[in-house]
Short mmCIF file of C-alpha atoms in Angstrom, two decimals:
data_model
loop_
_atom_site.label_atom_id
_atom_site.label_comp_id
_atom_site.label_asym_id
_atom_site.label_seq_id
_atom_site.Cartn_x
_atom_site.Cartn_y
_atom_site.Cartn_z
CA MET A 1 -4.37 0.12 -36.90
CA LYS A 2 -4.27 0.45 -33.12
CA ASP A 3 -7.65 0.40 -31.41
CA TYR A 4 -7.62 2.69 -28.39
CA THR A 5 -11.29 1.98 -27.59
CA LEU A 6 -10.62 -1.54 -26.26
CA THR A 7 -10.80 -1.98 -22.48
CA ASP A 8 -7.69 -2.78 -20.46
CA ALA A 9 -9.00 -6.30 -19.83
CA VAL A 10 -9.40 -6.97 -23.58
CA LEU A 11 -5.94 -5.56 -24.31
CA VAL A 12 -4.38 -7.70 -21.56
CA ASN A 13 -6.12 -10.74 -23.00
CA ASN A 14 -4.94 -9.88 -26.52
CA TYR A 15 -1.35 -9.44 -25.28
CA ILE A 16 -1.44 -12.80 -23.48
CA LYS A 17 -2.62 -14.37 -26.76
CA GLY A 18 0.40 -12.92 -28.58
CA ASP A 19 -0.64 -9.44 -29.76
CA GLU A 20 2.48 -7.42 -28.79
CA SER A 21 0.88 -4.13 -29.86
CA ALA A 22 -1.77 -4.51 -27.14
CA LEU A 23 0.88 -3.88 -24.48
CA SER A 24 2.04 -0.74 -26.30
CA ILE A 25 -1.51 0.61 -26.14
CA LEU A 26 -1.74 -0.18 -22.42
CA ILE A 27 1.60 1.51 -21.70
CA GLU A 28 0.66 4.55 -23.77
CA ARG A 29 -2.73 4.76 -22.07
CA HIS A 30 -1.39 4.66 -18.50
CA LYS A 31 2.22 5.83 -18.65
CA GLN A 32 1.52 9.39 -17.49
CA ARG A 33 -0.36 8.33 -14.34
CA ILE A 34 2.11 5.60 -13.45
CA TYR A 35 5.20 7.73 -14.08
CA SER A 36 3.68 10.70 -12.18
CA PHE A 37 2.89 8.43 -9.24
CA ILE A 38 6.46 7.10 -9.14
CA TYR A 39 7.97 10.57 -9.52
CA SER A 40 5.76 11.92 -6.71
CA LYS A 41 7.47 9.43 -4.38
CA VAL A 42 11.13 9.56 -5.47
CA PHE A 43 11.48 13.09 -6.93
CA ASP A 44 14.20 11.99 -9.34
CA ARG A 45 13.62 11.65 -13.09
CA ASP A 46 16.29 8.99 -13.71
CA VAL A 47 15.17 6.85 -10.78
CA SER A 48 11.52 7.31 -11.81
CA GLU A 49 12.37 6.18 -15.34
CA ASP A 50 14.18 3.09 -14.00
CA ILE A 51 11.31 2.17 -11.69
CA PHE A 52 8.79 2.76 -14.50
CA GLN A 53 10.74 0.38 -16.76
CA ASP A 54 11.13 -2.19 -13.97
CA THR A 55 7.38 -1.98 -13.39
CA PHE A 56 6.62 -2.95 -16.96
CA ILE A 57 9.30 -5.65 -17.00
CA LYS A 58 7.49 -7.18 -14.03
CA VAL A 59 4.11 -6.70 -15.77
CA ILE A 60 5.40 -8.45 -18.91
CA ARG A 61 6.90 -11.34 -16.92
CA THR A 62 3.70 -11.85 -14.96
CA LEU A 63 1.54 -11.76 -18.09
CA LYS A 64 3.88 -14.06 -20.04
CA ASN A 65 3.97 -16.56 -17.17
CA GLY A 66 0.17 -16.64 -17.06
CA LYS A 67 0.09 -15.43 -13.44
CA TYR A 68 -2.12 -12.38 -14.02
CA ASN A 69 -5.56 -12.70 -12.46
CA GLU A 70 -6.59 -9.13 -11.56
CA GLU A 71 -9.64 -9.20 -13.82
CA GLY A 72 -10.62 -5.72 -14.95
CA LYS A 73 -8.17 -4.07 -12.56
CA PHE A 74 -5.09 -3.62 -14.70
CA LEU A 75 -4.17 -0.07 -13.62
CA PRO A 76 -4.53 -0.67 -9.85
CA TRP A 77 -2.46 -3.84 -10.26
CA VAL A 78 0.31 -1.98 -12.14
CA MET A 79 0.20 0.85 -9.57
CA ARG A 80 0.66 -1.69 -6.76
CA ILE A 81 3.71 -3.12 -8.59
CA ALA A 82 5.12 0.42 -9.02
CA HIS A 83 4.45 1.19 -5.34
CA ASN A 84 6.27 -1.96 -4.23
CA LEU A 85 9.23 -1.13 -6.48
CA VAL A 86 9.39 2.39 -5.00
CA ILE A 87 9.53 0.85 -1.52
CA ASP A 88 12.23 -1.58 -2.70
CA HIS A 89 14.20 1.40 -4.05
CA PHE A 90 14.12 3.13 -0.65
CA ARG A 91 14.95 -0.08 1.21
CA LYS A 92 17.97 -0.77 -1.02
CA GLY A 93 19.32 2.72 -0.43
CA ASN A 94 18.43 2.49 3.25
CA ARG A 95 16.69 5.82 2.73
CA MET A 96 13.23 4.72 3.75
CA PRO A 97 11.07 7.74 4.59
CA LYS A 98 10.50 7.61 8.32
CA PHE A 99 7.02 7.27 9.76
CA GLU A 100 6.04 10.50 11.45
CA ASP A 101 3.92 10.14 14.56
CA ASN A 102 2.32 13.41 15.59
CA GLY A 103 -0.47 12.15 17.81
CA GLU A 104 -1.63 9.16 19.75
CA PHE A 105 -3.63 7.55 16.95
CA SER A 106 -1.93 9.04 13.89
CA ILE A 107 -0.85 5.61 12.66
CA PHE A 108 -4.52 5.11 11.82
CA SER A 109 -5.13 8.46 10.11
CA VAL A 110 -4.50 7.02 6.64
CA ILE A 111 -7.16 4.36 7.16
CA SER A 112 -9.90 6.84 8.04
CA ASP A 113 -9.49 8.98 4.91
CA GLY A 114 -12.45 8.00 2.73
CA ASP A 115 -11.87 10.45 -0.13
CA LEU A 116 -8.94 8.89 -1.97
CA ASN A 117 -7.97 8.72 -5.63
CA ALA A 118 -6.99 5.38 -7.22
CA GLU A 119 -3.28 5.64 -6.38
CA ARG A 120 -3.91 6.62 -2.80
CA ARG A 121 -6.50 3.86 -2.45
CA ILE A 122 -3.91 1.29 -3.54
CA ILE A 123 -1.43 2.62 -1.01
CA LYS A 124 -4.15 2.77 1.66
CA ASP A 125 -4.95 -0.90 1.03
CA GLN A 126 -1.26 -1.80 1.35
CA VAL A 127 -0.95 0.26 4.55
CA GLU A 128 -4.02 -1.48 6.00
CA GLU A 129 -2.58 -4.89 5.16
CA ASP A 130 0.83 -4.01 6.63
CA LEU A 131 -0.85 -2.64 9.74
CA ARG A 132 -3.03 -5.74 10.20
CA ASN A 133 0.11 -7.89 9.98
CA LEU A 134 1.88 -5.72 12.57
CA ILE A 135 -1.13 -5.83 14.91
CA GLN A 136 -1.08 -9.66 14.79
CA GLU A 137 2.42 -9.52 16.32
CA LEU A 138 1.19 -7.71 19.46
CA PRO A 139 0.53 -9.52 22.74
CA ASP A 140 -3.09 -10.73 22.85
CA ASP A 141 -4.27 -8.31 25.55
CA GLN A 142 -2.86 -5.29 23.67
CA LYS A 143 -4.15 -6.55 20.32
CA GLU A 144 -7.65 -7.03 21.76
CA VAL A 145 -7.87 -3.47 23.14
CA LEU A 146 -6.39 -1.91 20.01
CA ILE A 147 -8.85 -3.73 17.71
CA MET A 148 -11.82 -2.77 19.89
CA ARG A 149 -10.74 0.86 20.01
CA MET A 150 -9.54 1.46 16.45
CA TYR A 151 -11.64 -0.93 14.37
CA ARG A 152 -14.81 -1.28 16.42
CA ASP A 153 -14.80 2.33 17.64
CA MET A 154 -15.51 1.28 21.24
CA SER A 155 -14.97 3.68 24.12
CA PHE A 156 -12.51 2.74 26.86
CA LYS A 157 -15.51 2.31 29.18
CA GLU A 158 -17.02 -0.22 26.74
CA ILE A 159 -13.65 -1.95 26.40
CA SER A 160 -13.34 -2.08 30.19
CA ASP A 161 -16.81 -3.64 30.53
CA LYS A 162 -16.19 -6.15 27.73
CA THR A 163 -12.74 -7.28 28.90
CA GLY A 164 -13.38 -7.13 32.64
CA VAL A 165 -10.41 -4.84 33.34
CA SER A 166 -10.35 -1.30 34.68
CA ILE A 167 -10.47 1.68 32.31
CA ASN A 168 -6.89 2.53 33.34
CA THR A 169 -5.73 -0.98 32.43
CA ALA A 170 -7.48 -0.71 29.05
CA LEU A 171 -5.82 2.69 28.48
CA GLY A 172 -2.45 1.23 29.47
CA ARG A 173 -2.83 -1.69 27.08
CA MET A 174 -3.72 0.69 24.27
CA ARG A 175 -0.72 2.84 25.09
CA TYR A 176 1.64 -0.15 25.09
CA ALA A 177 0.13 -1.46 21.87
CA LEU A 178 0.90 1.85 20.16
CA ILE A 179 4.40 2.00 21.66
CA ASN A 180 5.10 -1.56 20.47
CA LEU A 181 3.75 -0.81 16.98
CA ARG A 182 5.96 2.27 16.80
CA LYS A 183 9.03 0.27 17.82
CA VAL A 184 8.41 -2.37 15.12
CA ILE A 185 7.75 0.32 12.50
CA GLU A 186 10.98 2.17 13.33
CA LYS A 187 13.08 -0.99 13.72
CA ASN A 188 12.02 -2.36 10.33
CA ASN A 189 11.86 1.01 8.50
CA ILE A 190 8.25 0.32 7.57
CA VAL A 191 6.51 3.04 5.59
CA LEU A 192 2.95 3.66 6.79
CA THR A 193 2.21 6.83 4.89
CA ASN A 194 0.27 7.63 1.76
#
């Protein structure tokens, strides 16, 4: 008899120890959320089905190889795998959704949204990581101003005082930082949306 009251962590552990039915319970438990998430990105049932299956192939391989270490966070881990496979799908087809920039700081709008469901939180975390990696590529003076402004919420006057440059120079560095980020995002078809 299948026990649907076991936690994901216990089921993962049971599967790793050889209980094949534990994975069936996990898939049954989460398939609707995972499939819906995938479909909400690709809007194609066949593609969604393929990505869903690829997601669980990757899950099985990772579990079988003993590389799973997301203790107690099975669903967010699977959602991250699904998200990455959706991105791979768009990259392969060279149909990556373009980043839309409607305002000066809109790249950062995803980060500031505190009221996110689990799927969006996973994507937000990935966006933040991608953005941090992009910021590291900026020239030091631009990176410094951008971090002070966007992550430390400093005014341009405070940035000017701290860096010893004029407010106009600080504004210029911020502007160039955003222009350079935009160029890298467009050049590499990076998706920074949730």
